[in-house]
PDB file of N, CA and C in Angstrom:
ATOM      1  N   MET A   1      27.339  61.573  25.788  1.00  0.00           N
ATOM      2  CA  MET A   1      26.458  60.439  25.839  1.00  0.00           C
ATOM      3  C   MET A   1      26.148  59.975  24.420  1.00  0.00           C
ATOM      4  N   ASN A   2      26.361  58.735  24.169  1.00  0.00           N
ATOM      5  CA  ASN A   2      26.163  58.195  22.833  1.00  0.00           C
ATOM      6  C   ASN A   2      24.700  57.792  22.669  1.00  0.00           C
ATOM      7  N   THR A   3      24.014  58.434  21.742  1.00  0.00           N
ATOM      8  CA  THR A   3      22.598  58.135  21.513  1.00  0.00           C
ATOM      9  C   THR A   3      22.381  57.306  20.257  1.00  0.00           C
ATOM     10  N   ASN A   4      23.451  56.887  19.616  1.00  0.00           N
ATOM     11  CA  ASN A   4      23.307  56.048  18.424  1.00  0.00           C
ATOM     12  C   ASN A   4      22.893  54.643  18.844  1.00  0.00           C
ATOM     13  N   LYS A   5      21.793  54.186  18.323  1.00  0.00           N
ATOM     14  CA  LYS A   5      21.299  52.847  18.630  1.00  0.00           C
ATOM     15  C   LYS A   5      21.074  52.102  17.331  1.00  0.00           C
ATOM     16  N   ASP A   6      21.283  50.819  17.394  1.00  0.00           N
ATOM     17  CA  ASP A   6      21.010  49.983  16.239  1.00  0.00           C
ATOM     18  C   ASP A   6      19.489  49.866  16.098  1.00  0.00           C
ATOM     19  N   SER A   7      18.939  50.331  14.998  1.00  0.00           N
ATOM     20  CA  SER A   7      17.480  50.361  14.830  1.00  0.00           C
ATOM     21  C   SER A   7      16.867  48.972  14.725  1.00  0.00           C
ATOM     22  N   SER A   8      17.675  47.942  14.468  1.00  0.00           N
ATOM     23  CA  SER A   8      17.111  46.598  14.380  1.00  0.00           C
ATOM     24  C   SER A   8      16.743  46.046  15.750  1.00  0.00           C
ATOM     25  N   PHE A   9      17.289  46.631  16.836  1.00  0.00           N
ATOM     26  CA  PHE A   9      16.986  46.158  18.172  1.00  0.00           C
ATOM     27  C   PHE A   9      15.911  46.981  18.864  1.00  0.00           C
ATOM     28  N   LEU A  10      15.435  48.026  18.240  1.00  0.00           N
ATOM     29  CA  LEU A  10      14.394  48.846  18.840  1.00  0.00           C
ATOM     30  C   LEU A  10      13.036  48.226  18.592  1.00  0.00           C
ATOM     31  N   PHE A  11      12.183  48.261  19.619  1.00  0.00           N
ATOM     32  CA  PHE A  11      10.839  47.727  19.457  1.00  0.00           C
ATOM     33  C   PHE A  11      10.010  48.636  18.560  1.00  0.00           C
ATOM     34  N   ALA A  12      10.320  49.913  18.524  1.00  0.00           N
ATOM     35  CA  ALA A  12       9.556  50.859  17.717  1.00  0.00           C
ATOM     36  C   ALA A  12       9.925  50.786  16.239  1.00  0.00           C
ATOM     37  N   ASN A  13      10.779  49.874  15.884  1.00  0.00           N
ATOM     38  CA  ASN A  13      11.124  49.695  14.488  1.00  0.00           C
ATOM     39  C   ASN A  13       9.900  49.149  13.746  1.00  0.00           C
ATOM     40  N   GLU A  14       9.551  49.795  12.674  1.00  0.00           N
ATOM     41  CA  GLU A  14       8.347  49.449  11.916  1.00  0.00           C
ATOM     42  C   GLU A  14       8.366  48.006  11.416  1.00  0.00           C
ATOM     43  N   ASP A  15       9.512  47.550  10.942  1.00  0.00           N
ATOM     44  CA  ASP A  15       9.606  46.177  10.417  1.00  0.00           C
ATOM     45  C   ASP A  15       9.378  45.133  11.510  1.00  0.00           C
ATOM     46  N   ASN A  16       9.923  45.384  12.706  1.00  0.00           N
ATOM     47  CA  ASN A  16       9.730  44.428  13.800  1.00  0.00           C
ATOM     48  C   ASN A  16       8.271  44.346  14.211  1.00  0.00           C
ATOM     49  N   ILE A  17       7.606  45.463  14.282  1.00  0.00           N
ATOM     50  CA  ILE A  17       6.200  45.464  14.676  1.00  0.00           C
ATOM     51  C   ILE A  17       5.354  44.782  13.612  1.00  0.00           C
ATOM     52  N   PHE A  18       5.609  45.059  12.346  1.00  0.00           N
ATOM     53  CA  PHE A  18       4.861  44.388  11.285  1.00  0.00           C
ATOM     54  C   PHE A  18       5.103  42.878  11.300  1.00  0.00           C
ATOM     55  N   ARG A  19       6.323  42.464  11.632  1.00  0.00           N
ATOM     56  CA  ARG A  19       6.634  41.042  11.716  1.00  0.00           C
ATOM     57  C   ARG A  19       5.854  40.397  12.857  1.00  0.00           C
ATOM     58  N   ILE A  20       5.811  41.045  14.013  1.00  0.00           N
ATOM     59  CA  ILE A  20       5.061  40.513  15.156  1.00  0.00           C
ATOM     60  C   ILE A  20       3.575  40.447  14.826  1.00  0.00           C
ATOM     61  N   VAL A  21       3.054  41.479  14.173  1.00  0.00           N
ATOM     62  CA  VAL A  21       1.633  41.512  13.801  1.00  0.00           C
ATOM     63  C   VAL A  21       1.302  40.373  12.842  1.00  0.00           C
ATOM     64  N   SER A  22       2.138  40.171  11.849  1.00  0.00           N
ATOM     65  CA  SER A  22       1.845  39.117  10.877  1.00  0.00           C
ATOM     66  C   SER A  22       1.953  37.729  11.511  1.00  0.00           C
ATOM     67  N   ILE A  23       2.916  37.528  12.400  1.00  0.00           N
ATOM     68  CA  ILE A  23       3.037  36.240  13.084  1.00  0.00           C
ATOM     69  C   ILE A  23       1.831  36.002  13.982  1.00  0.00           C
ATOM     70  N   ALA A  24       1.380  37.030  14.702  1.00  0.00           N
ATOM     71  CA  ALA A  24       0.205  36.887  15.575  1.00  0.00           C
ATOM     72  C   ALA A  24      -1.038  36.536  14.765  1.00  0.00           C
ATOM     73  N   LYS A  25      -1.203  37.155  13.607  1.00  0.00           N
ATOM     74  CA  LYS A  25      -2.366  36.846  12.770  1.00  0.00           C
ATOM     75  C   LYS A  25      -2.303  35.433  12.210  1.00  0.00           C
ATOM     76  N   ILE A  26      -1.130  34.996  11.809  1.00  0.00           N
ATOM     77  CA  ILE A  26      -0.981  33.643  11.272  1.00  0.00           C
ATOM     78  C   ILE A  26      -1.258  32.610  12.358  1.00  0.00           C
ATOM     79  N   ILE A  27      -0.697  32.815  13.546  1.00  0.00           N
ATOM     80  CA  ILE A  27      -0.923  31.879  14.649  1.00  0.00           C
ATOM     81  C   ILE A  27      -2.398  31.861  15.034  1.00  0.00           C
ATOM     82  N   ALA A  28      -3.057  33.023  15.008  1.00  0.00           N
ATOM     83  CA  ALA A  28      -4.483  33.086  15.338  1.00  0.00           C
ATOM     84  C   ALA A  28      -5.298  32.220  14.389  1.00  0.00           C
ATOM     85  N   TRP A  29      -5.033  32.316  13.095  1.00  0.00           N
ATOM     86  CA  TRP A  29      -5.781  31.509  12.126  1.00  0.00           C
ATOM     87  C   TRP A  29      -5.466  30.024  12.269  1.00  0.00           C
ATOM     88  N   ILE A  30      -4.199  29.686  12.529  1.00  0.00           N
ATOM     89  CA  ILE A  30      -3.827  28.272  12.687  1.00  0.00           C
ATOM     90  C   ILE A  30      -4.527  27.672  13.902  1.00  0.00           C
ATOM     91  N   LEU A  31      -4.532  28.392  15.024  1.00  0.00           N
ATOM     92  CA  LEU A  31      -5.210  27.891  16.218  1.00  0.00           C
ATOM     93  C   LEU A  31      -6.708  27.725  15.978  1.00  0.00           C
ATOM     94  N   LEU A  32      -7.318  28.700  15.319  1.00  0.00           N
ATOM     95  CA  LEU A  32      -8.751  28.604  15.047  1.00  0.00           C
ATOM     96  C   LEU A  32      -9.058  27.389  14.176  1.00  0.00           C
ATOM     97  N   ILE A  33      -8.239  27.150  13.180  1.00  0.00           N
ATOM     98  CA  ILE A  33      -8.455  25.998  12.289  1.00  0.00           C
ATOM     99  C   ILE A  33      -8.303  24.683  13.053  1.00  0.00           C
ATOM    100  N   PHE A  34      -7.280  24.586  13.910  1.00  0.00           N
ATOM    101  CA  PHE A  34      -7.099  23.354  14.685  1.00  0.00           C
ATOM    102  C   PHE A  34      -8.276  23.096  15.615  1.00  0.00           C
ATOM    103  N   TYR A  35      -8.764  24.126  16.278  1.00  0.00           N
ATOM    104  CA  TYR A  35      -9.899  23.930  17.177  1.00  0.00           C
ATOM    105  C   TYR A  35     -11.180  23.609  16.406  1.00  0.00           C
ATOM    106  N   LEU A  36     -11.343  24.181  15.220  1.00  0.00           N
ATOM    107  CA  LEU A  36     -12.516  23.837  14.412  1.00  0.00           C
ATOM    108  C   LEU A  36     -12.435  22.407  13.877  1.00  0.00           C
ATOM    109  N   ILE A  37     -11.231  21.943  13.581  1.00  0.00           N
ATOM    110  CA  ILE A  37     -11.063  20.547  13.168  1.00  0.00           C
ATOM    111  C   ILE A  37     -11.412  19.614  14.322  1.00  0.00           C
ATOM    112  N   SER A  38     -11.008  19.992  15.528  1.00  0.00           N
ATOM    113  CA  SER A  38     -11.362  19.200  16.705  1.00  0.00           C
ATOM    114  C   SER A  38     -12.879  19.157  16.895  1.00  0.00           C
ATOM    115  N   PHE A  39     -13.523  20.294  16.694  1.00  0.00           N
ATOM    116  CA  PHE A  39     -14.984  20.357  16.799  1.00  0.00           C
ATOM    117  C   PHE A  39     -15.643  19.495  15.723  1.00  0.00           C
ATOM    118  N   ALA A  40     -15.106  19.546  14.512  1.00  0.00           N
ATOM    119  CA  ALA A  40     -15.658  18.725  13.432  1.00  0.00           C
ATOM    120  C   ALA A  40     -15.506  17.241  13.749  1.00  0.00           C
ATOM    121  N   GLY A  41     -14.409  16.858  14.379  1.00  0.00           N
ATOM    122  CA  GLY A  41     -14.239  15.466  14.788  1.00  0.00           C
ATOM    123  C   GLY A  41     -15.257  15.051  15.842  1.00  0.00           C
ATOM    124  N   ASP A  42     -15.559  15.956  16.774  1.00  0.00           N
ATOM    125  CA  ASP A  42     -16.582  15.661  17.783  1.00  0.00           C
ATOM    126  C   ASP A  42     -17.965  15.524  17.148  1.00  0.00           C
ATOM    127  N   VAL A  43     -18.264  16.408  16.213  1.00  0.00           N
ATOM    128  CA  VAL A  43     -19.561  16.330  15.521  1.00  0.00           C
ATOM    129  C   VAL A  43     -19.638  15.051  14.696  1.00  0.00           C
ATOM    130  N   ASN A  44     -18.527  14.666  14.083  1.00  0.00           N
ATOM    131  CA  ASN A  44     -18.486  13.427  13.305  1.00  0.00           C
ATOM    132  C   ASN A  44     -18.760  12.223  14.207  1.00  0.00           C
ATOM    133  N   ASN A  45     -18.207  12.238  15.414  1.00  0.00           N
ATOM    134  CA  ASN A  45     -18.470  11.146  16.364  1.00  0.00           C
ATOM    135  C   ASN A  45     -19.949  11.091  16.747  1.00  0.00           C
ATOM    136  N   ILE A  46     -20.578  12.236  16.862  1.00  0.00           N
ATOM    137  CA  ILE A  46     -22.002  12.276  17.188  1.00  0.00           C
ATOM    138  C   ILE A  46     -22.827  11.711  16.031  1.00  0.00           C
ATOM    139  N   ILE A  47     -22.480  12.106  14.817  1.00  0.00           N
ATOM    140  CA  ILE A  47     -23.223  11.653  13.642  1.00  0.00           C
ATOM    141  C   ILE A  47     -23.088  10.141  13.457  1.00  0.00           C
ATOM    142  N   GLN A  48     -21.910   9.616  13.701  1.00  0.00           N
ATOM    143  CA  GLN A  48     -21.682   8.181  13.539  1.00  0.00           C
ATOM    144  C   GLN A  48     -22.190   7.369  14.717  1.00  0.00           C
ATOM    145  N   GLY A  49     -22.656   8.015  15.750  1.00  0.00           N
ATOM    146  CA  GLY A  49     -23.208   7.318  16.897  1.00  0.00           C
ATOM    147  C   GLY A  49     -22.176   6.771  17.852  1.00  0.00           C
ATOM    148  N   GLN A  50     -20.954   7.274  17.806  1.00  0.00           N
ATOM    149  CA  GLN A  50     -19.900   6.792  18.677  1.00  0.00           C
ATOM    150  C   GLN A  50     -19.908   7.478  20.039  1.00  0.00           C
ATOM    151  N   MET A  51     -20.725   8.503  20.186  1.00  0.00           N
ATOM    152  CA  MET A  51     -20.792   9.225  21.451  1.00  0.00           C
ATOM    153  C   MET A  51     -22.074   8.829  22.173  1.00  0.00           C
ATOM    154  N   ASN A  52     -21.941   8.519  23.438  1.00  0.00           N
ATOM    155  CA  ASN A  52     -23.103   8.181  24.243  1.00  0.00           C
ATOM    156  C   ASN A  52     -23.745   9.457  24.785  1.00  0.00           C
ATOM    157  N   TRP A  53     -24.972   9.679  24.428  1.00  0.00           N
ATOM    158  CA  TRP A  53     -25.681  10.850  24.929  1.00  0.00           C
ATOM    159  C   TRP A  53     -26.216  10.555  26.325  1.00  0.00           C
ATOM    160  N   PRO A  54     -26.280  11.560  27.158  1.00  0.00           N
ATOM    161  CA  PRO A  54     -26.790  11.333  28.518  1.00  0.00           C
ATOM    162  C   PRO A  54     -28.267  10.950  28.503  1.00  0.00           C
ATOM    163  N   THR A  55     -28.625  10.149  29.490  1.00  0.00           N
ATOM    164  CA  THR A  55     -30.008   9.687  29.575  1.00  0.00           C
ATOM    165  C   THR A  55     -30.864  10.604  30.427  1.00  0.00           C
ATOM    166  N   GLN A  56     -30.213  11.338  31.338  1.00  0.00           N
ATOM    167  CA  GLN A  56     -30.968  12.247  32.197  1.00  0.00           C
ATOM    168  C   GLN A  56     -30.950  13.646  31.608  1.00  0.00           C
ATOM    169  N   LEU A  57     -32.050  14.340  31.805  1.00  0.00           N
ATOM    170  CA  LEU A  57     -32.179  15.694  31.277  1.00  0.00           C
ATOM    171  C   LEU A  57     -31.198  16.662  31.935  1.00  0.00           C
ATOM    172  N   SER A  58     -30.845  16.428  33.177  1.00  0.00           N
ATOM    173  CA  SER A  58     -29.932  17.328  33.887  1.00  0.00           C
ATOM    174  C   SER A  58     -28.498  17.237  33.359  1.00  0.00           C
ATOM    175  N   GLN A  59     -28.158  16.173  32.646  1.00  0.00           N
ATOM    176  CA  GLN A  59     -26.808  16.013  32.108  1.00  0.00           C
ATOM    177  C   GLN A  59     -26.651  16.585  30.695  1.00  0.00           C
ATOM    178  N   TRP A  60     -27.739  16.966  30.058  1.00  0.00           N
ATOM    179  CA  TRP A  60     -27.679  17.505  28.693  1.00  0.00           C
ATOM    180  C   TRP A  60     -26.906  18.818  28.599  1.00  0.00           C
ATOM    181  N   PRO A  61     -27.110  19.784  29.502  1.00  0.00           N
ATOM    182  CA  PRO A  61     -26.330  21.029  29.374  1.00  0.00           C
ATOM    183  C   PRO A  61     -24.821  20.802  29.458  1.00  0.00           C
ATOM    184  N   ILE A  62     -24.387  19.862  30.285  1.00  0.00           N
ATOM    185  CA  ILE A  62     -22.958  19.570  30.393  1.00  0.00           C
ATOM    186  C   ILE A  62     -22.443  18.944  29.098  1.00  0.00           C
ATOM    187  N   ALA A  63     -23.221  18.061  28.506  1.00  0.00           N
ATOM    188  CA  ALA A  63     -22.813  17.427  27.249  1.00  0.00           C
ATOM    189  C   ALA A  63     -22.728  18.452  26.115  1.00  0.00           C
ATOM    190  N   ILE A  64     -23.678  19.355  26.083  1.00  0.00           N
ATOM    191  CA  ILE A  64     -23.658  20.397  25.044  1.00  0.00           C
ATOM    192  C   ILE A  64     -22.501  21.363  25.267  1.00  0.00           C
ATOM    193  N   ALA A  65     -22.241  21.705  26.539  1.00  0.00           N
ATOM    194  CA  ALA A  65     -21.111  22.589  26.845  1.00  0.00           C
ATOM    195  C   ALA A  65     -19.785  21.935  26.461  1.00  0.00           C
ATOM    196  N   ASN A  66     -19.654  20.639  26.716  1.00  0.00           N
ATOM    197  CA  ASN A  66     -18.432  19.929  26.321  1.00  0.00           C
ATOM    198  C   ASN A  66     -18.271  19.880  24.807  1.00  0.00           C
ATOM    199  N   LEU A  67     -19.371  19.800  24.093  1.00  0.00           N
ATOM    200  CA  LEU A  67     -19.313  19.775  22.633  1.00  0.00           C
ATOM    201  C   LEU A  67     -18.807  21.101  22.072  1.00  0.00           C
ATOM    202  N   PHE A  68     -19.284  22.209  22.638  1.00  0.00           N
ATOM    203  CA  PHE A  68     -18.916  23.528  22.113  1.00  0.00           C
ATOM    204  C   PHE A  68     -17.719  24.152  22.824  1.00  0.00           C
ATOM    205  N   PHE A  69     -17.047  23.402  23.693  1.00  0.00           N
ATOM    206  CA  PHE A  69     -15.892  23.940  24.401  1.00  0.00           C
ATOM    207  C   PHE A  69     -14.724  24.214  23.451  1.00  0.00           C
ATOM    208  N   ALA A  70     -14.430  23.292  22.553  1.00  0.00           N
ATOM    209  CA  ALA A  70     -13.290  23.445  21.631  1.00  0.00           C
ATOM    210  C   ALA A  70     -13.443  24.668  20.728  1.00  0.00           C
ATOM    211  N   PRO A  71     -14.580  24.875  20.054  1.00  0.00           N
ATOM    212  CA  PRO A  71     -14.651  26.076  19.216  1.00  0.00           C
ATOM    213  C   PRO A  71     -14.671  27.367  20.040  1.00  0.00           C
ATOM    214  N   ALA A  72     -15.180  27.311  21.269  1.00  0.00           N
ATOM    215  CA  ALA A  72     -15.186  28.512  22.102  1.00  0.00           C
ATOM    216  C   ALA A  72     -13.761  28.905  22.505  1.00  0.00           C
ATOM    217  N   VAL A  73     -12.952  27.916  22.861  1.00  0.00           N
ATOM    218  CA  VAL A  73     -11.563  28.198  23.217  1.00  0.00           C
ATOM    219  C   VAL A  73     -10.790  28.692  21.992  1.00  0.00           C
ATOM    220  N   GLY A  74     -11.005  28.052  20.858  1.00  0.00           N
ATOM    221  CA  GLY A  74     -10.341  28.490  19.631  1.00  0.00           C
ATOM    222  C   GLY A  74     -10.727  29.904  19.245  1.00  0.00           C
ATOM    223  N   LEU A  75     -12.003  30.233  19.394  1.00  0.00           N
ATOM    224  CA  LEU A  75     -12.458  31.587  19.085  1.00  0.00           C
ATOM    225  C   LEU A  75     -11.852  32.594  20.055  1.00  0.00           C
ATOM    226  N   PHE A  76     -11.734  32.217  21.330  1.00  0.00           N
ATOM    227  CA  PHE A  76     -11.125  33.111  22.317  1.00  0.00           C
ATOM    228  C   PHE A  76      -9.675  33.412  21.960  1.00  0.00           C
ATOM    229  N   TYR A  77      -8.875  32.373  21.675  1.00  0.00           N
ATOM    230  CA  TYR A  77      -7.480  32.578  21.287  1.00  0.00           C
ATOM    231  C   TYR A  77      -7.375  33.408  20.012  1.00  0.00           C
ATOM    232  N   PHE A  78      -8.250  33.138  19.056  1.00  0.00           N
ATOM    233  CA  PHE A  78      -8.249  33.889  17.805  1.00  0.00           C
ATOM    234  C   PHE A  78      -8.494  35.376  18.064  1.00  0.00           C
ATOM    235  N   LEU A  79      -9.504  35.673  18.872  1.00  0.00           N
ATOM    236  CA  LEU A  79      -9.829  37.069  19.149  1.00  0.00           C
ATOM    237  C   LEU A  79      -8.734  37.770  19.937  1.00  0.00           C
ATOM    238  N   VAL A  80      -8.109  37.075  20.880  1.00  0.00           N
ATOM    239  CA  VAL A  80      -7.028  37.685  21.656  1.00  0.00           C
ATOM    240  C   VAL A  80      -5.841  38.006  20.758  1.00  0.00           C
ATOM    241  N   LEU A  81      -5.443  37.071  19.910  1.00  0.00           N
ATOM    242  CA  LEU A  81      -4.303  37.320  19.026  1.00  0.00           C
ATOM    243  C   LEU A  81      -4.609  38.391  17.981  1.00  0.00           C
ATOM    244  N   GLN A  82      -5.841  38.424  17.483  1.00  0.00           N
ATOM    245  CA  GLN A  82      -6.218  39.488  16.552  1.00  0.00           C
ATOM    246  C   GLN A  82      -6.216  40.846  17.259  1.00  0.00           C
ATOM    247  N   ALA A  83      -6.640  40.871  18.523  1.00  0.00           N
ATOM    248  CA  ALA A  83      -6.622  42.120  19.287  1.00  0.00           C
ATOM    249  C   ALA A  83      -5.193  42.591  19.534  1.00  0.00           C
ATOM    250  N   VAL A  84      -4.291  41.656  19.795  1.00  0.00           N
ATOM    251  CA  VAL A  84      -2.882  42.021  19.967  1.00  0.00           C
ATOM    252  C   VAL A  84      -2.344  42.629  18.672  1.00  0.00           C
ATOM    253  N   ALA A  85      -2.657  42.014  17.554  1.00  0.00           N
ATOM    254  CA  ALA A  85      -2.184  42.532  16.263  1.00  0.00           C
ATOM    255  C   ALA A  85      -2.752  43.918  15.984  1.00  0.00           C
ATOM    256  N   GLN A  86      -4.036  44.099  16.220  1.00  0.00           N
ATOM    257  CA  GLN A  86      -4.640  45.407  15.976  1.00  0.00           C
ATOM    258  C   GLN A  86      -4.116  46.450  16.959  1.00  0.00           C
ATOM    259  N   GLY A  87      -3.857  46.036  18.200  1.00  0.00           N
ATOM    260  CA  GLY A  87      -3.295  46.962  19.182  1.00  0.00           C
ATOM    261  C   GLY A  87      -1.904  47.422  18.798  1.00  0.00           C
ATOM    262  N   LEU A  88      -1.093  46.510  18.276  1.00  0.00           N
ATOM    263  CA  LEU A  88       0.239  46.906  17.819  1.00  0.00           C
ATOM    264  C   LEU A  88       0.161  47.848  16.625  1.00  0.00           C
ATOM    265  N   ASN A  89      -0.752  47.575  15.702  1.00  0.00           N
ATOM    266  CA  ASN A  89      -0.927  48.497  14.576  1.00  0.00           C
ATOM    267  C   ASN A  89      -1.398  49.864  15.052  1.00  0.00           C
ATOM    268  N   LEU A  90      -2.311  49.874  16.011  1.00  0.00           N
ATOM    269  CA  LEU A  90      -2.793  51.139  16.558  1.00  0.00           C
ATOM    270  C   LEU A  90      -1.669  51.878  17.269  1.00  0.00           C
ATOM    271  N   GLY A  91      -0.859  51.147  18.034  1.00  0.00           N
ATOM    272  CA  GLY A  91       0.281  51.764  18.704  1.00  0.00           C
ATOM    273  C   GLY A  91       1.265  52.358  17.714  1.00  0.00           C
ATOM    274  N   LEU A  92       1.483  51.672  16.613  1.00  0.00           N
ATOM    275  CA  LEU A  92       2.379  52.199  15.580  1.00  0.00           C
ATOM    276  C   LEU A  92       1.796  53.453  14.950  1.00  0.00           C
ATOM    277  N   ASP A  93       0.483  53.459  14.713  1.00  0.00           N
ATOM    278  CA  ASP A  93      -0.160  54.660  14.173  1.00  0.00           C
ATOM    279  C   ASP A  93      -0.032  55.830  15.137  1.00  0.00           C
ATOM    280  N   ILE A  94      -0.242  55.572  16.414  1.00  0.00           N
ATOM    281  CA  ILE A  94      -0.124  56.641  17.411  1.00  0.00           C
ATOM    282  C   ILE A  94       1.313  57.141  17.490  1.00  0.00           C
ATOM    283  N   TYR A  95       2.269  56.221  17.450  1.00  0.00           N
ATOM    284  CA  TYR A  95       3.677  56.605  17.502  1.00  0.00           C
ATOM    285  C   TYR A  95       4.027  57.514  16.327  1.00  0.00           C
ATOM    286  N   TYR A  96       3.592  57.157  15.135  1.00  0.00           N
ATOM    287  CA  TYR A  96       3.913  57.977  13.971  1.00  0.00           C
ATOM    288  C   TYR A  96       3.105  59.268  13.933  1.00  0.00           C
ATOM    289  N   GLU A  97       1.943  59.285  14.549  1.00  0.00           N
ATOM    290  CA  GLU A  97       1.168  60.522  14.626  1.00  0.00           C
ATOM    291  C   GLU A  97       1.863  61.520  15.555  1.00  0.00           C
ATOM    292  N   LEU A  98       2.506  61.008  16.591  1.00  0.00           N
ATOM    293  CA  LEU A  98       3.203  61.884  17.533  1.00  0.00           C
ATOM    294  C   LEU A  98       4.571  62.321  17.023  1.00  0.00           C
ATOM    295  N   GLN A  99       5.098  61.652  16.007  1.00  0.00           N
ATOM    296  CA  GLN A  99       6.420  61.961  15.467  1.00  0.00           C
ATOM    297  C   GLN A  99       6.359  62.321  13.984  1.00  0.00           C
ATOM    298  N   PRO A 100       5.495  63.244  13.544  1.00  0.00           N
ATOM    299  CA  PRO A 100       5.362  63.482  12.095  1.00  0.00           C
ATOM    300  C   PRO A 100       6.585  64.137  11.476  1.00  0.00           C
ATOM    301  N   GLU A 101       7.294  64.996  12.216  1.00  0.00           N
ATOM    302  CA  GLU A 101       8.438  65.687  11.622  1.00  0.00           C
ATOM    303  C   GLU A 101       9.605  64.729  11.393  1.00  0.00           C
ATOM    304  N   ASP A 102       9.759  63.711  12.215  1.00  0.00           N
ATOM    305  CA  ASP A 102      10.833  62.744  12.017  1.00  0.00           C
ATOM    306  C   ASP A 102      10.620  61.948  10.736  1.00  0.00           C
ATOM    307  N   ILE A 103       9.399  61.579  10.454  1.00  0.00           N
ATOM    308  CA  ILE A 103       9.088  60.792   9.272  1.00  0.00           C
ATOM    309  C   ILE A 103       9.306  61.635   8.012  1.00  0.00           C
ATOM    310  N   GLU A 104       8.860  62.881   8.039  1.00  0.00           N
ATOM    311  CA  GLU A 104       9.016  63.745   6.866  1.00  0.00           C
ATOM    312  C   GLU A 104      10.481  64.010   6.578  1.00  0.00           C
ATOM    313  N   SER A 105      11.297  64.171   7.612  1.00  0.00           N
ATOM    314  CA  SER A 105      12.719  64.443   7.390  1.00  0.00           C
ATOM    315  C   SER A 105      13.427  63.200   6.849  1.00  0.00           C
ATOM    316  N   GLU A 106      12.999  62.009   7.256  1.00  0.00           N
ATOM    317  CA  GLU A 106      13.594  60.781   6.732  1.00  0.00           C
ATOM    318  C   GLU A 106      13.218  60.552   5.281  1.00  0.00           C
ATOM    319  N   GLU A 107      12.006  60.936   4.893  1.00  0.00           N
ATOM    320  CA  GLU A 107      11.566  60.755   3.522  1.00  0.00           C
ATOM    321  C   GLU A 107      12.303  61.680   2.568  1.00  0.00           C
ATOM    322  N   GLU A 108      12.678  62.859   3.029  1.00  0.00           N
ATOM    323  CA  GLU A 108      13.367  63.823   2.176  1.00  0.00           C
ATOM    324  C   GLU A 108      14.811  63.428   1.926  1.00  0.00           C
ATOM    325  N   GLU A 109      15.418  62.656   2.812  1.00  0.00           N
ATOM    326  CA  GLU A 109      16.826  62.279   2.660  1.00  0.00           C
ATOM    327  C   GLU A 109      17.062  61.232   1.648  1.00  0.00           C
TER     328      GLU A 109
END
């Protein structure tokens, strides 16, 4: 049985995991920035008076929720992608903790 595998195709390859982690972190920051820009545009519309505020008191919570919807969604995506990145780093740490003799033998060669 041939057990030789190309290490570039293994998910446990350290470089691949670091690449996925860095891409997830970059995308998380980009999404957060885009959603904050959208929120800033909504606030700008409020300041300039281009947004009609509700006249009834019962409609105010909906208007406020709509205002803060964009940053809440952006924060959610940011936290999920950061959690994915940290989970992959944690998984890599656990993998290397369970395989200490393999790492030491590779370093000696």
